[in-house]
Amino acid sequence: MQDSFVYQMLPARVVFGRGTSATLPAEAERLGLRRLLVLSTPEQVVLAEQVRQLLGERAAGAFNDATMHTPVEVTAHALEVVKAERIDGVVAVGGGSTTGLGKAIALRTDLPQIVLPTTYAGSEMTPILGETQGGRKTTQRSPKIQPEVVIYDVDLTLSLPPAMSALSSFNALAHAVEALYAPDGNPIVSMMAEEGVRAIVGALPRVLKEPGDAQARASLLYGAWLCACCLGVTTMGLHHKLCHTLGGLFDLPHAETHAVMLPHALAYNAPMIPSAMARLCRAMGTDDAVGALLQLARDCDIPLALLDIGMPYEGIARTVDEALRNPYENPRPVEAGALAALLERAWAGMCD
Ligand code: NAD
């Protein structure tokens, strides 16, 4: 165990369980909110309308145009509604895209946020916001970005299709994996990461077999929550940085990129992180954590190659250049030849 460390707790209130959406009016009351704006993507308008109904007179408006990677133009439109309707708080119901919009509004207005997550991406537990402007994605941290209340309602995740559930789970696993070797890691985070991985790898196959299995969904959401906590309080390394670069350069889909890259990024770092590997092996019940992740991806029938999610082969050299231009902390030094080899393997989906 580390004998000295820093652990920064995040000031979020978490309500977890089945049917917990029903607590939304009471949570709004606790925060003293009277004029809430309900946020969603266009695909989740029906759910957003149910949330509006639940809020009754406290719902002062809806904005259903949340978009992946939080384009600043979309935020500007939402801010017009915030002003026109004298909004005093936001309710984000959806995945990371919707949560991102709520965070972008909060950053600019300091309005309180209540989030009802419907995926496993984990943005709700972090003070991190990624935004896009003119095709460039920038990321920042601020206490204003951290949502005040997160209502995890297992029932809201039952509709997440199996393939998206698997991809989103790999996104969650990636947070825990990188927290285990983060430069600002600590025993509390390692404990959450190990338990998060254990819960996810145990529950995901059950969810894929029976997407309506509420018990399995609860374990998966619990694991995703723990992984999200890890993301919120540590600095991510090679895996997250590469996913960010690949997403920005080639407009690759977020969760798919995480799913493809995770085993390869872990294999790259593995020789330098024996205690993280031991924890991962223990959590997954294996003596080969990289092999177990690859097997899980195969079992989930999700893409295994960057080639299959739209990355051009020529993009490998550009990604290496970009990674070397913006150096960051990572257990194994990020070196051009080894990084190109990692990307070649991920591009082709090589598994051995
Ligand atoms: P998403 O929010 O874009 O959701 C994907 C699609 O699935 C959307 O159309 C959505 O409406 C739909 N959907 C969501 N939940 C559903 C459900 N239960 N049933 C049916 N459909 C559902 O995807 P995501 O992977 O959750 O989030 C990705 C975004 O979040 C990216 O922009 C990423 O950068 C960001 N993110 C940010 C952080 C952070 O800490 N800042 C962490 C993770 C992800």
XYZ file of C-alpha atoms and ligand atoms in Angstrom:
396
model
C 0.000 0.000 0.000
C 1.143 3.584 -0.643
C 2.112 5.158 2.682
C 1.414 8.728 1.596
C -1.208 10.050 -0.806
C -3.749 12.786 -1.527
C -7.442 11.938 -1.978
C -9.751 14.698 -3.155
C -13.391 13.793 -2.484
C -15.964 15.158 -4.907
C -19.008 16.867 -3.370
C -21.738 14.943 -5.183
C -24.877 13.438 -3.649
C -25.725 10.019 -5.129
C -29.119 8.319 -5.020
C -28.938 4.739 -6.330
C -31.548 2.030 -6.919
C -34.597 0.982 -8.925
C -37.313 3.578 -9.444
C -35.168 6.331 -7.912
C -36.308 8.817 -10.593
C -39.307 9.284 -8.316
C -37.027 11.103 -5.868
C -36.351 13.866 -8.425
C -38.930 16.361 -7.074
C -37.612 15.864 -3.530
C -34.019 16.311 -4.704
C -35.011 19.510 -6.525
C -36.710 20.690 -3.343
C -33.551 19.967 -1.297
C -31.640 22.275 -3.636
C -34.425 24.870 -3.530
C -34.971 24.701 -7.312
C -38.264 25.933 -8.797
C -37.606 26.477 -12.530
C -35.751 23.530 -13.995
C -34.686 22.959 -17.596
C -34.856 19.291 -18.666
C -32.084 18.309 -21.098
C -31.939 15.304 -23.448
C -30.836 14.173 -26.896
C -33.454 14.107 -29.696
C -33.546 10.282 -29.320
C -34.627 10.521 -25.671
C -37.422 13.089 -25.948
C -40.032 10.661 -24.619
C -37.997 10.003 -21.483
C -37.368 13.739 -21.076
C -41.124 14.345 -21.266
C -41.677 11.764 -18.496
C -39.122 13.588 -16.376
C -40.911 16.884 -17.068
C -44.182 15.350 -15.921
C -42.483 14.079 -12.787
C -41.242 17.579 -11.993
C -44.693 19.111 -12.502
C -44.670 22.861 -11.922
C -40.925 22.804 -11.275
C -40.310 22.066 -14.995
C -39.897 25.425 -16.713
C -38.698 24.120 -20.070
C -37.064 21.395 -22.142
C -34.100 21.407 -24.488
C -33.757 18.196 -26.507
C -30.798 18.897 -28.788
C -27.869 17.599 -26.704
C -25.141 16.423 -29.094
C -22.051 14.243 -28.726
C -18.829 16.130 -27.793
C -20.783 19.207 -26.588
C -20.538 21.640 -29.532
C -20.448 25.216 -28.195
C -23.142 26.330 -30.683
C -25.624 23.894 -29.092
C -24.718 25.222 -25.640
C -25.324 28.767 -26.880
C -28.871 27.823 -27.962
C -29.551 26.167 -24.621
C -28.291 29.258 -22.802
C -30.870 31.370 -24.664
C -33.599 29.135 -23.203
C -31.984 29.357 -19.748
C -32.183 33.135 -19.935
C -35.647 33.389 -21.508
C -37.227 30.988 -19.021
C -35.358 32.280 -15.936
C -34.043 28.754 -15.290
C -32.583 28.082 -11.825
C -31.248 24.555 -12.386
C -30.786 21.844 -15.029
C -31.860 18.206 -15.107
C -29.840 16.110 -17.574
C -31.433 12.780 -18.450
C -29.339 10.628 -20.774
C -25.766 9.611 -21.496
C -22.523 11.555 -21.539
C -23.699 13.858 -24.348
C -26.633 15.172 -22.327
C -24.609 15.378 -19.124
C -21.990 17.330 -21.090
C -24.562 19.938 -22.101
C -25.687 20.341 -18.488
C -22.062 20.793 -17.440
C -21.426 23.355 -20.192
C -24.438 25.355 -18.990
C -23.298 25.097 -15.362
C -19.780 26.232 -16.233
C -21.181 29.430 -17.736
C -23.975 30.104 -15.227
C -23.059 28.177 -12.054
C -26.581 26.689 -12.064
C -26.998 23.480 -10.012
C -27.248 20.222 -11.948
C -29.200 17.030 -11.311
C -28.201 14.129 -13.574
C -30.137 10.941 -14.336
C -27.611 8.786 -16.264
C -28.859 6.252 -18.810
C -25.476 4.892 -20.007
C -22.302 3.735 -18.262
C -19.989 6.488 -19.608
C -19.597 8.116 -16.184
C -19.450 11.829 -16.979
C -21.901 12.571 -14.135
C -19.263 11.912 -11.453
C -16.552 14.188 -12.833
C -15.661 17.896 -12.822
C -14.449 17.435 -16.420
C -15.996 18.943 -19.544
C -14.984 18.253 -23.149
C -16.334 20.736 -25.695
C -15.953 21.152 -29.457
C -15.603 24.354 -31.401
C -14.691 24.529 -35.078
C -13.849 20.821 -35.088
C -11.411 21.073 -32.128
C -12.113 19.378 -28.817
C -10.796 20.933 -25.625
C -11.119 19.564 -22.103
C -11.173 21.445 -18.823
C -11.782 20.832 -15.123
C -13.662 23.124 -12.760
C -15.646 22.655 -9.542
C -18.547 24.426 -11.326
C -18.692 21.495 -13.779
C -19.275 18.804 -11.132
C -23.000 17.922 -10.936
C -24.521 18.395 -7.461
C -26.894 15.408 -7.485
C -26.776 12.155 -9.438
C -29.855 9.941 -9.436
C -28.895 6.484 -10.683
C -32.151 4.781 -11.609
C -31.466 1.224 -12.781
C -34.794 1.236 -14.640
C -33.557 3.987 -16.979
C -30.742 1.743 -18.197
C -32.959 -1.213 -19.152
C -33.608 0.295 -22.601
C -29.923 0.679 -23.485
C -29.440 -1.790 -26.380
C -27.010 -4.688 -25.681
C -24.299 -3.502 -28.093
C -24.356 0.022 -26.637
C -24.361 -1.440 -23.130
C -21.190 -3.374 -23.944
C -19.431 -0.420 -25.559
C -20.398 1.910 -22.738
C -19.160 -0.665 -20.202
C -15.740 -0.709 -21.873
C -15.699 3.084 -21.555
C -16.323 2.630 -17.823
C -13.685 -0.113 -17.484
C -11.131 2.206 -19.082
C -11.591 4.756 -16.264
C -10.852 2.131 -13.617
C -7.923 0.594 -15.497
C -6.149 3.934 -15.887
C -6.952 5.009 -12.316
C -5.029 1.936 -11.095
C -1.791 3.392 -12.472
C -2.593 7.113 -12.333
C 0.154 9.425 -11.008
C -2.363 10.700 -8.425
C -3.793 7.277 -7.597
C -4.365 6.252 -3.986
C -5.682 3.268 -1.991
C -9.316 4.502 -2.007
C -9.343 4.907 -5.769
C -7.668 1.512 -6.271
C -10.329 -0.094 -4.106
C -13.124 1.539 -6.121
C -11.423 0.640 -9.400
C -10.992 -3.022 -8.491
C -14.581 -3.332 -7.248
C -15.867 -1.450 -10.315
C -14.082 -3.813 -12.712
C -15.283 -6.850 -10.747
C -18.906 -5.661 -10.865
C -18.800 -4.882 -14.587
C -17.115 -8.052 -15.822
C -19.501 -10.080 -13.660
C -22.660 -8.302 -14.806
C -22.025 -7.488 -18.467
C -22.379 -11.054 -19.834
C -25.638 -11.407 -17.853
C -26.974 -8.124 -19.293
C -26.087 -9.209 -22.828
C -27.921 -12.495 -22.314
C -30.960 -10.845 -20.725
C -31.007 -7.041 -21.212
C -34.079 -6.748 -18.975
C -32.387 -8.465 -15.991
C -32.718 -5.643 -13.469
C -30.342 -7.242 -10.964
C -27.572 -7.566 -13.542
C -28.286 -4.012 -14.732
C -27.982 -2.786 -11.139
C -24.554 -4.436 -10.753
C -23.425 -2.975 -14.062
C -24.574 0.516 -13.103
C -22.958 0.175 -9.666
C -19.671 -0.814 -11.328
C -19.940 2.065 -13.795
C -20.548 4.491 -10.939
C -17.388 3.320 -9.152
C -15.370 3.598 -12.364
C -16.755 7.122 -12.888
C -15.638 8.088 -9.371
C -12.120 6.955 -10.325
C -12.188 9.112 -13.454
C -13.308 12.148 -11.466
C -10.385 12.149 -9.052
C -7.362 10.918 -11.010
C -5.360 11.898 -14.073
C -5.786 9.542 -16.989
C -2.860 8.286 -19.087
C -2.074 6.861 -22.510
C -5.412 5.167 -23.151
C -7.653 8.203 -22.562
C -5.216 10.560 -24.280
C -5.061 8.331 -27.376
C -8.858 7.973 -27.499
C -9.170 11.750 -27.248
C -6.663 12.257 -30.074
C -8.246 9.594 -32.295
C -11.742 10.984 -31.700
C -10.618 14.514 -32.508
C -8.529 13.686 -35.593
C -10.823 11.163 -37.272
C -14.226 11.811 -35.687
C -14.327 8.238 -34.359
C -17.271 7.258 -32.121
C -16.450 7.730 -28.410
C -17.423 4.422 -26.786
C -16.263 2.275 -29.732
C -12.824 3.907 -29.660
C -12.473 3.171 -25.938
C -13.557 -0.437 -26.469
C -11.042 -1.085 -29.254
C -8.124 0.714 -27.619
C -8.352 -0.519 -24.019
C -6.649 -3.956 -24.319
C -3.884 -2.509 -26.517
C -3.164 0.485 -24.276
C -3.118 -1.819 -21.236
C -0.727 -4.221 -22.992
C 1.602 -1.278 -23.719
C 1.749 -0.250 -20.056
C 1.586 -3.740 -18.524
C 5.347 -4.289 -17.991
C 5.564 -1.105 -15.886
C 2.477 -1.610 -13.652
C 2.731 -4.943 -11.820
C 0.489 -4.018 -8.882
C -2.247 -2.573 -11.131
C -2.093 -5.744 -13.242
C -2.377 -7.891 -10.114
C -5.511 -5.997 -9.026
C -7.053 -6.257 -12.509
C -6.350 -9.987 -12.645
C -7.921 -10.432 -9.216
C -11.001 -8.422 -10.259
C -11.438 -10.407 -13.468
C -10.575 -13.814 -12.020
C -7.748 -14.400 -14.490
C -3.970 -14.412 -14.728
C -4.035 -12.540 -18.058
C -5.905 -9.226 -17.784
C -5.235 -8.152 -21.391
C -6.390 -11.531 -22.712
C -9.503 -11.386 -20.515
C -10.430 -7.928 -21.866
C -9.978 -9.122 -25.456
C -12.075 -12.204 -24.747
C -14.797 -10.065 -23.138
C -14.839 -7.796 -26.234
C -15.123 -10.864 -28.498
C -17.934 -12.269 -26.346
C -19.752 -8.931 -26.578
C -19.442 -8.965 -30.370
C -18.243 -5.356 -30.489
C -15.697 -3.918 -32.960
C -12.132 -5.057 -32.279
C -10.299 -2.888 -34.837
C -9.935 0.858 -35.450
C -10.248 -0.062 -39.147
C -13.831 -1.162 -38.475
C -14.868 2.120 -36.851
C -13.598 4.407 -39.585
C -9.918 5.128 -38.936
C -7.751 5.434 -42.075
C -4.449 3.502 -41.986
C -2.551 6.738 -42.762
C -3.952 8.088 -39.510
C -1.474 6.035 -37.473
C 1.466 8.338 -38.273
C -0.616 11.461 -37.555
C -1.724 10.046 -34.209
C 1.872 9.263 -33.219
C 2.959 12.813 -34.165
C 0.107 14.331 -32.173
C 0.841 12.165 -29.108
C 4.531 13.106 -29.140
C 3.733 16.797 -29.609
C 1.596 16.853 -26.435
C 3.537 14.771 -23.898
C 1.759 13.512 -20.753
C 2.471 11.345 -17.766
C 2.251 7.618 -18.384
C 3.817 4.631 -16.595
C 5.717 3.622 -19.746
C 7.306 6.459 -21.719
C 5.394 7.252 -24.896
C 7.921 6.465 -27.622
C 7.304 6.747 -31.391
C 8.183 3.198 -32.514
C 6.346 1.396 -29.725
C 3.319 3.689 -30.047
C 3.113 3.095 -33.818
C 3.266 -0.666 -33.160
C 0.421 -0.358 -30.601
C -1.696 1.596 -33.082
C -0.950 -0.880 -35.905
C -2.242 -3.686 -33.708
C -5.339 -1.724 -32.669
C -5.997 -0.648 -36.258
C -5.951 -4.224 -37.511
C -7.628 -5.661 -34.397
C -4.748 -8.080 -33.696
C -5.556 -10.205 -30.687
C -2.393 -12.201 -30.000
P -24.407 9.454 -25.608
O -24.797 10.246 -24.436
O -24.022 10.214 -26.850
O -25.559 8.431 -25.956
C -25.505 7.707 -27.176
C -26.917 7.551 -27.752
O -27.622 6.621 -26.940
C -27.724 8.843 -27.728
O -28.486 8.906 -28.900
C -28.606 8.666 -26.517
O -29.786 9.404 -26.597
C -28.849 7.175 -26.528
N -29.138 6.605 -25.203
C -28.547 6.907 -24.043
N -29.055 6.170 -23.051
C -29.985 5.356 -23.595
C -30.852 4.350 -23.069
N -30.830 4.010 -21.771
N -31.695 3.729 -23.926
C -31.694 4.029 -25.240
N -30.882 4.974 -25.795
C -30.043 5.632 -24.982
O -23.187 8.451 -25.309
P -22.245 8.248 -24.037
O -21.280 7.204 -24.462
O -23.031 8.057 -22.808
O -21.491 9.639 -23.890
C -20.498 10.038 -24.808
C -20.139 11.486 -24.573
O -19.844 11.687 -23.195
C -18.893 11.931 -25.342
O -19.100 13.239 -25.812
C -17.800 11.877 -24.284
O -16.737 12.759 -24.591
C -18.563 12.284 -23.044
N -17.958 11.789 -21.770
C -17.499 12.720 -20.905
C -16.937 12.334 -19.709
C -16.460 13.375 -18.728
O -16.080 13.059 -17.613
N -16.457 14.631 -19.110
C -16.872 10.964 -19.361
C -17.362 10.033 -20.268
C -17.919 10.451 -21.486
